[in-house]
Each structure stands twice: as structure tokens, then as C-alpha cells.
mmCIF file of C-alpha atoms in Angstrom:
data_model
loop_
_atom_site.group_PDB
_atom_site.id
_atom_site.type_symbol
_atom_site.label_atom_id
_atom_site.label_comp_id
_atom_site.label_asym_id
_atom_site.label_seq_id
_atom_site.Cartn_x
_atom_site.Cartn_y
_atom_site.Cartn_z
ATOM 1 C CA MET L 753 6.274 -5.125 -27.071
ATOM 2 C CA ARG L 754 3.348 -6.367 -29.118
ATOM 3 C CA MET L 755 5.708 -7.787 -31.735
ATOM 4 C CA TRP L 756 7.708 -9.559 -29.028
ATOM 5 C CA PHE L 757 4.681 -11.448 -27.724
ATOM 6 C CA LEU L 758 3.498 -12.246 -31.242
ATOM 7 C CA SER L 759 6.917 -13.781 -31.906
ATOM 8 C CA ASN L 760 6.994 -15.524 -28.510
ATOM 9 C CA PRO L 761 3.469 -16.810 -27.744
ATOM 10 C CA PRO L 762 3.017 -17.096 -23.964
ATOM 11 C CA GLY L 763 1.146 -20.403 -23.910
ATOM 12 C CA LYS L 764 -2.310 -20.081 -22.402
ATOM 13 C CA ALA L 765 -1.709 -16.617 -20.977
ATOM 14 C CA THR L 766 -3.491 -13.601 -22.411
ATOM 15 C CA ILE L 767 -1.230 -10.602 -22.978
ATOM 16 C CA GLU L 768 -2.433 -7.021 -23.231
ATOM 17 C CA VAL L 769 0.100 -4.298 -24.027
ATOM 18 C CA HIS L 770 -1.132 -0.813 -23.172
ATOM 19 C CA ASN L 771 0.166 2.554 -24.312
ATOM 20 C CA ILE L 772 -0.192 5.291 -21.719
ATOM 21 C CA ASP L 773 -1.618 7.542 -24.438
ATOM 22 C CA GLU L 774 -4.609 5.191 -24.627
ATOM 23 C CA PHE L 775 -5.650 6.144 -21.085
ATOM 24 C CA THR L 776 -7.891 9.020 -22.085
ATOM 25 C CA TRP L 777 -9.130 9.341 -18.487
ATOM 26 C CA LEU L 778 -5.580 10.217 -17.387
ATOM 27 C CA ASN L 779 -5.385 13.999 -17.553
ATOM 28 C CA ASP L 780 -4.737 17.080 -15.428
ATOM 29 C CA SER L 781 -8.113 16.653 -13.754
ATOM 30 C CA SER L 782 -7.768 12.995 -12.789
ATOM 31 C CA SER L 783 -4.037 12.902 -12.009
ATOM 32 C CA LEU L 784 -2.490 15.299 -9.530
ATOM 33 C CA LEU L 785 1.009 14.431 -10.753
ATOM 34 C CA LEU L 786 0.202 15.489 -14.323
ATOM 35 C CA LYS L 787 -1.249 18.710 -12.986
ATOM 36 C CA GLN L 788 1.821 19.313 -10.832
ATOM 37 C CA LEU L 789 4.237 18.600 -13.664
ATOM 38 C CA GLY L 790 2.714 21.474 -15.587
ATOM 39 C CA SER L 791 2.866 23.882 -12.663
ATOM 40 C CA GLN L 792 5.533 26.576 -12.418
ATOM 41 C CA SER L 793 6.490 25.522 -8.894
ATOM 42 C CA MET L 794 7.255 21.971 -10.028
ATOM 43 C CA ILE L 795 9.204 23.181 -13.058
ATOM 44 C CA ASP L 796 11.249 25.455 -10.786
ATOM 45 C CA TYR L 797 11.780 22.645 -8.281
ATOM 46 C CA TYR L 798 13.264 20.283 -10.858
ATOM 47 C CA PHE L 799 14.823 22.498 -13.485
ATOM 48 C CA THR L 800 15.908 25.914 -12.170
ATOM 49 C CA ALA L 801 19.582 26.626 -12.746
ATOM 50 C CA GLN L 802 20.357 27.643 -9.165
ATOM 51 C CA SER L 803 19.151 24.295 -7.831
ATOM 52 C CA ALA L 804 21.270 22.380 -10.333
ATOM 53 C CA ASN L 805 24.450 23.874 -8.861
ATOM 54 C CA SER L 806 24.273 21.363 -6.019
ATOM 55 C CA ASP L 807 25.827 17.967 -6.785
ATOM 56 C CA SER L 808 23.252 16.245 -4.585
ATOM 57 C CA TYR L 809 20.506 17.849 -6.630
ATOM 58 C CA LEU L 810 21.484 15.964 -9.789
ATOM 59 C CA LYS L 811 19.672 12.843 -8.585
ATOM 60 C CA TYR L 812 16.395 14.752 -8.690
ATOM 61 C CA ARG L 813 16.755 14.960 -12.479
ATOM 62 C CA ASN L 814 16.463 11.204 -12.873
ATOM 63 C CA PRO L 815 13.497 10.765 -15.267
ATOM 64 C CA LYS L 816 11.947 8.049 -13.086
ATOM 65 C CA TYR L 817 10.960 10.674 -10.512
ATOM 66 C CA LEU L 818 9.013 12.559 -13.166
ATOM 67 C CA SER L 819 7.656 9.510 -14.998
ATOM 68 C CA MET L 820 3.933 8.933 -15.024
ATOM 69 C CA LEU L 821 4.743 5.293 -15.824
ATOM 70 C CA ASN L 822 6.093 4.841 -12.290
ATOM 71 C CA HIS L 823 2.999 6.439 -10.791
ATOM 72 C CA LEU L 824 0.532 4.346 -12.801
ATOM 73 C CA ARG L 825 0.610 1.745 -10.001
ATOM 74 C CA PHE L 826 -1.557 4.140 -7.977
ATOM 75 C CA TYR L 827 -4.246 4.032 -10.686
ATOM 76 C CA LEU L 828 -4.672 0.273 -11.058
ATOM 77 C CA PRO L 829 -8.450 0.288 -10.380
ATOM 78 C CA GLU L 830 -8.865 2.843 -13.171
ATOM 79 C CA ILE L 831 -6.644 0.893 -15.576
ATOM 80 C CA TYR L 832 -8.506 -2.368 -14.844
ATOM 81 C CA PRO L 833 -12.038 -1.313 -13.864
ATOM 82 C CA LYS L 834 -13.450 -4.847 -14.220
ATOM 83 C CA LEU L 835 -10.909 -6.528 -11.935
ATOM 84 C CA ASP L 836 -11.336 -6.982 -8.193
ATOM 85 C CA LYS L 837 -7.930 -8.540 -7.485
ATOM 86 C CA MET L 838 -4.533 -8.628 -9.150
ATOM 87 C CA VAL L 839 -0.862 -9.518 -8.704
ATOM 88 C CA PHE L 840 1.465 -6.634 -9.546
ATOM 89 C CA LEU L 841 4.982 -7.421 -10.820
ATOM 90 C CA ASP L 842 7.778 -4.971 -11.607
ATOM 91 C CA GLY L 843 9.681 -5.320 -14.879
ATOM 92 C CA ASP L 844 12.934 -6.360 -13.174
ATOM 93 C CA VAL L 845 11.672 -9.550 -11.537
ATOM 94 C CA VAL L 846 11.893 -13.234 -12.418
ATOM 95 C CA VAL L 847 9.002 -15.501 -11.449
ATOM 96 C CA ARG L 848 10.592 -18.831 -10.521
ATOM 97 C CA LYS L 849 7.638 -20.708 -8.983
ATOM 98 C CA ASP L 850 3.880 -20.938 -9.280
ATOM 99 C CA ILE L 851 2.356 -17.856 -7.640
ATOM 100 C CA THR L 852 -1.320 -18.822 -7.927
ATOM 101 C CA GLY L 853 -1.290 -19.457 -4.160
ATOM 102 C CA LEU L 854 -1.304 -15.700 -3.666
ATOM 103 C CA TRP L 855 -4.886 -15.696 -4.926
ATOM 104 C CA SER L 856 -6.222 -17.632 -1.945
ATOM 105 C CA ILE L 857 -4.504 -15.549 0.765
ATOM 106 C CA ASP L 858 -6.976 -13.857 3.098
ATOM 107 C CA MET L 859 -5.679 -10.299 3.433
ATOM 108 C CA LYS L 860 -8.218 -9.549 6.183
ATOM 109 C CA GLY L 861 -9.574 -6.381 4.595
ATOM 110 C CA LYS L 862 -6.175 -4.962 3.714
ATOM 111 C CA VAL L 863 -5.608 -3.509 0.246
ATOM 112 C CA ASN L 864 -1.946 -4.292 -0.391
ATOM 113 C CA GLY L 865 -0.223 -7.631 0.202
ATOM 114 C CA ALA L 866 3.551 -7.184 0.361
ATOM 115 C CA VAL L 867 6.730 -8.668 1.818
ATOM 116 C CA GLU L 868 8.167 -6.611 4.651
ATOM 117 C CA THR L 869 11.861 -5.727 4.434
ATOM 118 C CA CYS L 870 12.613 -5.707 8.148
ATOM 119 C CA GLY L 871 15.198 -8.135 9.445
ATOM 120 C CA GLU L 872 18.938 -8.247 9.157
ATOM 121 C CA SER L 873 18.973 -5.139 6.957
ATOM 122 C CA PHE L 874 16.315 -3.276 8.940
ATOM 123 C CA HIS L 875 14.264 -0.774 6.991
ATOM 124 C CA SER L 876 11.899 1.459 8.921
ATOM 125 C CA PHE L 877 9.726 4.428 8.032
ATOM 126 C CA ASP L 878 12.246 6.954 9.370
ATOM 127 C CA ARG L 879 14.557 6.009 6.497
ATOM 128 C CA TYR L 880 12.011 7.268 3.951
ATOM 129 C CA LEU L 881 9.916 9.944 5.663
ATOM 130 C CA ASN L 882 10.874 13.233 7.286
ATOM 131 C CA PHE L 883 9.771 12.884 10.908
ATOM 132 C CA SER L 884 10.876 16.426 11.717
ATOM 133 C CA SER L 885 7.691 17.401 9.887
ATOM 134 C CA PRO L 886 4.749 17.597 12.342
ATOM 135 C CA VAL L 887 2.285 16.136 9.835
ATOM 136 C CA VAL L 888 4.527 13.097 9.285
ATOM 137 C CA ALA L 889 5.252 12.651 13.011
ATOM 138 C CA LYS L 890 1.536 12.849 13.815
ATOM 139 C CA ASN L 891 0.422 10.254 11.282
ATOM 140 C CA PHE L 892 3.162 7.595 11.147
ATOM 141 C CA ASP L 893 5.411 5.481 13.346
ATOM 142 C CA PRO L 894 9.125 6.042 12.612
ATOM 143 C CA ASN L 895 9.863 2.433 13.644
ATOM 144 C CA ALA L 896 7.178 0.887 11.421
ATOM 145 C CA CYS L 897 8.419 -1.754 9.030
ATOM 146 C CA VAL L 898 8.882 -0.883 5.376
ATOM 147 C CA TRP L 899 7.463 -3.248 2.758
ATOM 148 C CA ALA L 900 8.472 -3.829 -0.862
ATOM 149 C CA PHE L 901 7.009 -2.706 -4.147
ATOM 150 C CA GLY L 902 7.670 -5.112 -7.014
ATOM 151 C CA MET L 903 5.517 -8.135 -6.160
ATOM 152 C CA ASN L 904 2.262 -7.077 -4.597
ATOM 153 C CA MET L 905 -1.183 -8.560 -4.185
ATOM 154 C CA PHE L 906 -3.803 -5.835 -4.571
ATOM 155 C CA ASP L 907 -7.448 -6.157 -3.536
ATOM 156 C CA LEU L 908 -8.902 -3.688 -6.014
ATOM 157 C CA ALA L 909 -12.421 -3.999 -4.585
ATOM 158 C CA GLU L 910 -11.136 -2.844 -1.186
ATOM 159 C CA TRP L 911 -9.001 -0.237 -2.937
ATOM 160 C CA ARG L 912 -12.096 1.322 -4.472
ATOM 161 C CA ARG L 913 -14.123 1.004 -1.270
ATOM 162 C CA GLN L 914 -11.412 2.709 0.793
ATOM 163 C CA ASN L 915 -10.718 5.300 -1.921
ATOM 164 C CA ILE L 916 -6.978 4.644 -1.916
ATOM 165 C CA THR L 917 -6.244 6.725 -5.015
ATOM 166 C CA GLU L 918 -7.513 9.834 -3.217
ATOM 167 C CA ILE L 919 -5.203 9.068 -0.281
ATOM 168 C CA TYR L 920 -2.352 8.974 -2.803
ATOM 169 C CA HIS L 921 -3.471 12.340 -4.186
ATOM 170 C CA PHE L 922 -3.666 13.800 -0.664
ATOM 171 C CA TRP L 923 -0.061 12.924 0.189
ATOM 172 C CA GLN L 924 1.179 13.870 -3.273
ATOM 173 C CA LYS L 925 -0.346 17.316 -2.899
ATOM 174 C CA LEU L 926 0.924 17.750 0.658
ATOM 175 C CA ASN L 927 4.468 16.965 -0.505
ATOM 176 C CA GLU L 928 4.500 19.402 -3.413
ATOM 177 C CA ASP L 929 7.595 21.121 -1.995
ATOM 178 C CA GLY L 930 9.396 17.766 -1.559
ATOM 179 C CA SER L 931 9.912 18.187 2.186
ATOM 180 C CA LEU L 932 7.970 15.235 3.601
ATOM 181 C CA ARG L 933 9.613 12.200 2.069
ATOM 182 C CA LYS L 934 12.416 10.799 -0.033
ATOM 183 C CA LEU L 935 12.074 10.562 -3.792
ATOM 184 C CA GLY L 936 10.449 7.640 -5.551
ATOM 185 C CA THR L 937 7.169 5.769 -5.394
ATOM 186 C CA LEU L 938 8.016 3.575 -2.373
ATOM 187 C CA PRO L 939 7.871 6.415 0.202
ATOM 188 C CA LEU L 940 4.640 7.559 -1.435
ATOM 189 C CA GLY L 941 3.342 3.988 -1.274
ATOM 190 C CA LEU L 942 4.245 3.738 2.414
ATOM 191 C CA VAL L 943 2.020 6.690 3.306
ATOM 192 C CA THR L 944 -0.732 5.741 0.855
ATOM 193 C CA PHE L 945 -1.049 2.162 2.137
ATOM 194 C CA TRP L 946 -0.362 2.969 5.800
ATOM 195 C CA ASN L 947 -2.312 0.477 7.968
ATOM 196 C CA LYS L 948 -3.664 -1.043 4.744
ATOM 197 C CA THR L 949 -0.838 -3.517 4.015
ATOM 198 C CA PHE L 950 -0.929 -7.243 4.774
ATOM 199 C CA PRO L 951 2.507 -8.877 5.336
ATOM 200 C CA LEU L 952 3.208 -11.768 2.973
ATOM 201 C CA ASP L 953 5.611 -14.602 3.737
ATOM 202 C CA ARG L 954 9.111 -13.562 2.687
ATOM 203 C CA SER L 955 9.503 -16.569 0.405
ATOM 204 C CA TRP L 956 7.085 -14.959 -2.034
ATOM 205 C CA HIS L 957 9.458 -12.117 -2.878
ATOM 206 C CA VAL L 958 13.235 -11.949 -2.393
ATOM 207 C CA LEU L 959 14.835 -8.582 -3.114
ATOM 208 C CA GLY L 960 18.242 -7.031 -3.480
ATOM 209 C CA LEU L 961 19.696 -8.822 -6.504
ATOM 210 C CA GLY L 962 20.572 -5.484 -8.076
ATOM 211 C CA TYR L 963 22.708 -4.213 -5.199
ATOM 212 C CA ASN L 964 23.259 -6.823 -2.460
ATOM 213 C CA PRO L 965 25.801 -9.595 -3.218
ATOM 214 C CA HIS L 966 25.014 -11.251 0.120
ATOM 215 C CA VAL L 967 21.505 -12.497 -0.708
ATOM 216 C CA SER L 968 21.685 -16.162 0.328
ATOM 217 C CA SER L 969 21.360 -19.007 -2.143
ATOM 218 C CA GLY L 970 18.849 -20.631 0.213
ATOM 219 C CA ASP L 971 16.566 -17.608 0.050
ATOM 220 C CA LEU L 972 16.849 -17.606 -3.745
ATOM 221 C CA GLU L 973 15.940 -21.275 -4.036
ATOM 222 C CA ARG L 974 12.878 -20.825 -1.814
ATOM 223 C CA ALA L 975 11.732 -17.646 -3.558
ATOM 224 C CA ALA L 976 8.718 -17.553 -5.830
ATOM 225 C CA VAL L 977 9.754 -14.159 -7.226
ATOM 226 C CA ILE L 978 13.265 -12.693 -7.234
ATOM 227 C CA HIS L 979 13.760 -8.980 -7.720
ATOM 228 C CA TYR L 980 16.741 -7.198 -9.273
ATOM 229 C CA ASN L 981 15.943 -3.917 -7.545
ATOM 230 C CA GLY L 982 18.936 -1.608 -7.497
ATOM 231 C CA ASN L 983 21.239 -0.316 -10.205
ATOM 232 C CA MET L 984 23.106 -3.543 -11.049
ATOM 233 C CA LYS L 985 20.551 -5.086 -13.401
ATOM 234 C CA PRO L 986 21.438 -8.509 -14.849
ATOM 235 C CA TRP L 987 21.293 -7.228 -18.438
ATOM 236 C CA LEU L 988 23.981 -4.611 -17.706
ATOM 237 C CA GLU L 989 27.728 -5.169 -17.537
ATOM 238 C CA ILE L 990 27.663 -4.005 -13.911
ATOM 239 C CA GLY L 991 25.152 -6.728 -13.016
ATOM 240 C CA LEU L 992 26.209 -8.998 -10.150
ATOM 241 C CA PRO L 993 27.660 -12.122 -11.854
ATOM 242 C CA LYS L 994 26.497 -14.540 -9.137
ATOM 243 C CA PHE L 995 22.849 -13.632 -9.778
ATOM 244 C CA ARG L 996 22.868 -13.154 -13.565
ATOM 245 C CA SER L 997 22.139 -16.806 -14.407
ATOM 246 C CA TYR L 998 18.800 -16.701 -12.570
ATOM 247 C CA TRP L 999 17.720 -14.221 -15.243
ATOM 248 C CA SER L 1000 19.710 -15.294 -18.315
ATOM 249 C CA GLU L 1001 18.554 -18.938 -18.133
ATOM 250 C CA TYR L 1002 15.199 -17.781 -19.514
ATOM 251 C CA LEU L 1003 16.663 -15.967 -22.518
ATOM 252 C CA ASP L 1004 16.560 -17.439 -25.993
ATOM 253 C CA TYR L 1005 19.721 -16.210 -27.706
ATOM 254 C CA ASP L 1006 18.429 -17.403 -31.057
ATOM 255 C CA GLN L 1007 16.117 -14.401 -30.956
ATOM 256 C CA PRO L 1008 17.484 -11.645 -33.239
ATOM 257 C CA PHE L 1009 16.036 -8.988 -30.899
ATOM 258 C CA LEU L 1010 18.222 -10.243 -28.068
ATOM 259 C CA ARG L 1011 21.326 -10.494 -30.220
ATOM 260 C CA GLU L 1012 20.839 -6.902 -31.326
ATOM 261 C CA CYS L 1013 20.639 -5.848 -27.667
ATOM 262 C CA ASN L 1014 24.196 -7.135 -27.159
ATOM 263 C CA ILE L 1015 23.257 -8.973 -23.953
ATOM 264 C CA ASN L 1016 25.911 -11.380 -22.710
ATOM 265 C CA PRO L 1017 24.822 -14.445 -20.724
#
């Protein structure tokens, strides 16, 4: 990554590439996930032979569910202790318009600014959380609107003041047996940032380019950030052809790195 940015200077932007091993503060004491990953109960939950007999259980072995890299988003104030505000972008997005306007949005004391995914393809909390659990039913609304990870405005000062990372730890610990929510960081984000999320205008972040061929061209043209969430990434052969150009137009095929990756425009 460092070599890439040395070979492709990003104009006036400052680039910092971090290695997770450099985060010396990230250990069994500071991160509940790291502690859980070393526990016998977690090892049994993911790797015991009897559990693997179920076809549906195979999805639990996807490395992303065990990856600390995915959970680092819940430690942003620790990673950037001198910052009070930041825009978070996933690696499978394309920024198509100036997003500096996000900086001036008044989030009214909320910690997370995000685009809600309600609408034609309605997503509500009951799709991600287990409301047969009393603790879930007591604390959340099954009809509440889900929001999107991938392009988020975070008020890190409020995050620290409201001790959001400890809320994350609380729900992570409570779900050690995997019974409260679906897999992934979005359900965990929904409970962590419950009542702490400010809805952004949907033009800031358009999703679905990795699974939904019906995303409208109008929405794409208005979007500041487009997101290839889903399995059909534009750099894969299974990528949706109608959306691939929005990503490939930014690639320089004179770069030997890209040619070696065998990416087809």
C-alpha cells in the first residue's frame, strides 16, 4: 500500500498507511473481540467439527467475521486520538463528488451520520436482530430503520464523551453465544449506535452496486459516494457489467500492478 501511494501521489492529500500490528494498545485487555477469539467457547463456536456438519454453518467460517480489521471501525477514537471528526469510507466505494459538505452538517449531538436504507427495499431492525430475545425486545424497536456502514460521518468528540466503544464492548460480550444478532459488523453497529445516528441525505451514499442490478442511473448520477457492497465487486468477473465502468474509469491500466492483477475494464 505504501508503495502504491509513492508511485501514485495523491495531490495535496496526506496518506497514512497503518499496520494493525502497530496498534500496541490493541490487546486482550483493550479489545473484547481479541479476548473472545482466544477463549475456548469462541474456538468451539467457530471451529468444532460437529458444528461444521451443518451446511448453513459454513458461512460462519468466513474470515471477515473473525477479522479484527472489520472491527477496527469501533476503535476510531483510539486510532486517531487527536481527531474530533472524520469521514469513514469502506474500501469498496467510489467517491464521485466533493464530500467536504459533510463537514458542515450539524448532527445535533449524534455520533454517527449515515444514510438510512429504508424505502423501496425496506430494511428494519428485525432483519438483523433476534427479537425473540427479551434483552433485544426490551432495548430496540423491530421497525426501526437500518442505516448503512461504508460512508459515515463520525463525531469522535461525542463518541468519546458518550463512551461509545464501551457500548460496543457491552453488546459484543452479551452476544458471545451468537444468539442476539446476525453476523457482521452492521448488526453490531445498529445496537452500538442506537439513538445515536443522524440520518444523512440519501444522495451522499448510494448502495447496492455489488448485488442489486436495479439501482437507478439517476441515483448514481446524484450520488457523492457509490458503494459496491455485496459479493459482485467490480474487479471480479461476477461484477455487474452495468456498474463496472463507474469504478474502472479511475484505473490507470499503464500501471504494472494493475496489469498483474488481471483486471479487465
